[in-house]
Amino acid sequence: MKRTIFALFISAFIFTSCQQTATKKAADPNQEFDVVILNGRVMDPETNFDGIRNVGVKDGKIAIITEASINGKESIDAKGLVVAPGFIDGHQHGIEPYAYRNMLRDGRTTIMDLEIGAHGPKLDEWYKRREGNSPINFGIAVAHEFARAAVLDGFNDWKYLYTPDALYTREKDGWSKTRPTLEQGNEILSLLDEGLRQGGIGIGSTVGYMREGVSAREIFELQKLSGLYGRQIGMHFRNTPGTDTEEINGIQEMLSNAAALDAPAIACHFNNPGYNMVHELLVRMREQGYNVWGEIYPYNAGSTALNAVFLEPEVWVKALGNKYEETVQDVVTLEFYTQESREEMLKKDPVRQVIVYKCPEEWVVDWVKLKGVAIGSDGMPLFPDAELSWDTPYEDLPNTHPRFAGSFAKVLRLARENNVPLMQAVAMTSYNYARPLGEMGLKSMQVRGRMQEGMVADITIFNPETVRDNSTFAHGTKPSTGIPHALVNGIIVMKDSEPLEEFSAGQPIRFEVQEKSRFVPLSIEGWTQEFYAVPEDFGGGVPCCDFANEEGHKH
Ligand SMILES: [Zn+2]
Ligand SMILES: [Zn+2]
């Protein structure tokens, strides 16, 4: 019996090693490839390879990168063009057919919503809706704010299953302002746990929209939970947007938890005051082996819903010193709000999209120079969307912040105009997101973001001399130019700047579904055994304080 097992082991070993040798051996250049990309400047941000080569694609993979001449069923002439890993956007809230052509024109072959995300129990359904229905890869995190809306506001009317549902969940304010009891806290965590079990890419937390309701303890428990799965939290920090000190304190909350719990973390859109120190914190922690990283979008204005807590006069005007007249612009009428007109609009349409000017224009170039940083476009879902589809002409799409359509091309243009090395910009568009996600075990990201033999053939081909964004604050959906071709999983999804209806090309980016939950409910007994101090509720408050009731304070 033992001998049989030993023999099996040996033959399995030989079989595996043969296979490994076979995949490492260079592909035969004389075979017929599915697609060949000829005479392009191939750039790989992982190895820093940069040279004129032919690329052969077969069965969805990059089969060969060679100087030899090769043939394929389909051929792309890439002379004068850069052949780069397909662009990866970790922060896109509109993952819908109406968005896909703009995404491809901007070179994006993977779009993920890692900041807000999908409602935990609906995560699998969210993926199922897109399978076979998207030319671009898609992925999503589990939404903290939706778990709170479900538990604290009783919200249960999910239409989109992810970010666009905020149009409805944000009409009430329990999700933002209520401190949960211990029992409610456990319910919130178990909804998030369900999404992680279903394969969600970590947790997305918009704590900056929930400053009153979410305690430091709640964030810590969130990061503990995602850490149990080895996955990240992506966070819109507690004090974003804020002053340079508040912004940094916000990320320090996330990073100290990340270090204490050894849990990965993403600093979402840290293109705000204090960005240089945030960058230094991230770089130094990465040097010490922590898997933490940051993303920026290259615009000096943000975009959000008009009823965001940080746009209230006490914060936006009194604390931060802004004037509505100069900083808060309606995305449809392009008019700037006053305190009065804001209040009127809040009664009619509380979640109306606005553009929020918050940084000097010069800072944008600085952000593009930050080594190791990824791009997260933070593209917003478009409304009204009932009539929108893949075919809707670009000019008929409702206006939105230009980051939706132009973020990646804008980074490449700014890099060109400001002498940022092209390889560094290419790394920003793909590898800088793929690497940390791959490091935390997301297999689909270990084989993307790289132009190497054996990797998945997600490829974006652009002209380094002409690539540029065209979207503006007035015309936010104008497509980028200078990015003529793209492949997703080895399928040509855009040729000569014309996106193609290849809806079978896009694949889900997600973790495998786990059979068992990893969540351990919090309890007074558990805390007593493990730690000296016992918080009475999920707010982590001292036992005599009742946050919900002013008269409950006895100090
Ligand atoms: Zn945000
Ligand atoms: Zn966002």
PDB file of C-alpha atoms in Angstrom, residues 271-272 275 296-301 358-370 407 410-411 413-415 418 420 428 469 473:
ATOM      1  CA  ASN A 271      -5.300  62.972  -3.916  1.00  0.00           C
ATOM      2  CA  ASN A 272      -6.208  65.429  -1.172  1.00  0.00           C
ATOM      3  CA  TYR A 275      -1.073  63.498   0.065  1.00  0.00           C
ATOM      4  CA  ILE A 296      -5.293  58.622  -7.031  1.00  0.00           C
ATOM      5  CA  TYR A 297      -7.500  60.103  -9.729  1.00  0.00           C
ATOM      6  CA  PRO A 298      -5.850  62.937 -11.670  1.00  0.00           C
ATOM      7  CA  TYR A 299      -8.295  65.820 -11.090  1.00  0.00           C
ATOM      8  CA  ASN A 300      -8.357  68.730  -8.649  1.00  0.00           C
ATOM      9  CA  ALA A 301     -12.105  68.294  -8.045  1.00  0.00           C
ATOM     10  CA  LYS A 358     -10.897  71.027  -3.399  1.00  0.00           C
ATOM     11  CA  CYS A 359      -7.253  71.239  -4.520  1.00  0.00           C
ATOM     12  CA  PRO A 360      -5.009  73.511  -6.593  1.00  0.00           C
ATOM     13  CA  GLU A 361      -4.575  72.336 -10.207  1.00  0.00           C
ATOM     14  CA  GLU A 362      -0.749  72.120  -9.795  1.00  0.00           C
ATOM     15  CA  TRP A 363      -1.087  69.263  -7.334  1.00  0.00           C
ATOM     16  CA  VAL A 364      -2.386  66.951 -10.060  1.00  0.00           C
ATOM     17  CA  VAL A 365       1.040  66.747 -11.723  1.00  0.00           C
ATOM     18  CA  ASP A 366       2.599  65.927  -8.356  1.00  0.00           C
ATOM     19  CA  TRP A 367       0.243  62.967  -7.907  1.00  0.00           C
ATOM     20  CA  VAL A 368       1.255  61.515 -11.275  1.00  0.00           C
ATOM     21  CA  LYS A 369       4.895  61.634 -10.128  1.00  0.00           C
ATOM     22  CA  LEU A 370       4.264  59.503  -7.011  1.00  0.00           C
ATOM     23  CA  SER A 407      -8.511  59.235 -15.889  1.00  0.00           C
ATOM     24  CA  LYS A 410      -4.951  61.884 -18.581  1.00  0.00           C
ATOM     25  CA  VAL A 411      -2.238  60.244 -16.473  1.00  0.00           C
ATOM     26  CA  ARG A 413      -0.745  62.705 -21.101  1.00  0.00           C
ATOM     27  CA  LEU A 414       0.438  64.402 -17.899  1.00  0.00           C
ATOM     28  CA  ALA A 415       3.364  61.973 -17.670  1.00  0.00           C
ATOM     29  CA  ASN A 418       5.955  66.546 -17.341  1.00  0.00           C
ATOM     30  CA  VAL A 420       7.540  61.303 -15.883  1.00  0.00           C
ATOM     31  CA  MET A 428       0.393  53.183 -12.510  1.00  0.00           C
ATOM     32  CA  ASP A 469      -8.121  62.597 -22.320  1.00  0.00           C
ATOM     33  CA  PHE A 473     -16.231  69.150 -16.409  1.00  0.00           C
TER      34      PHE A 473
END
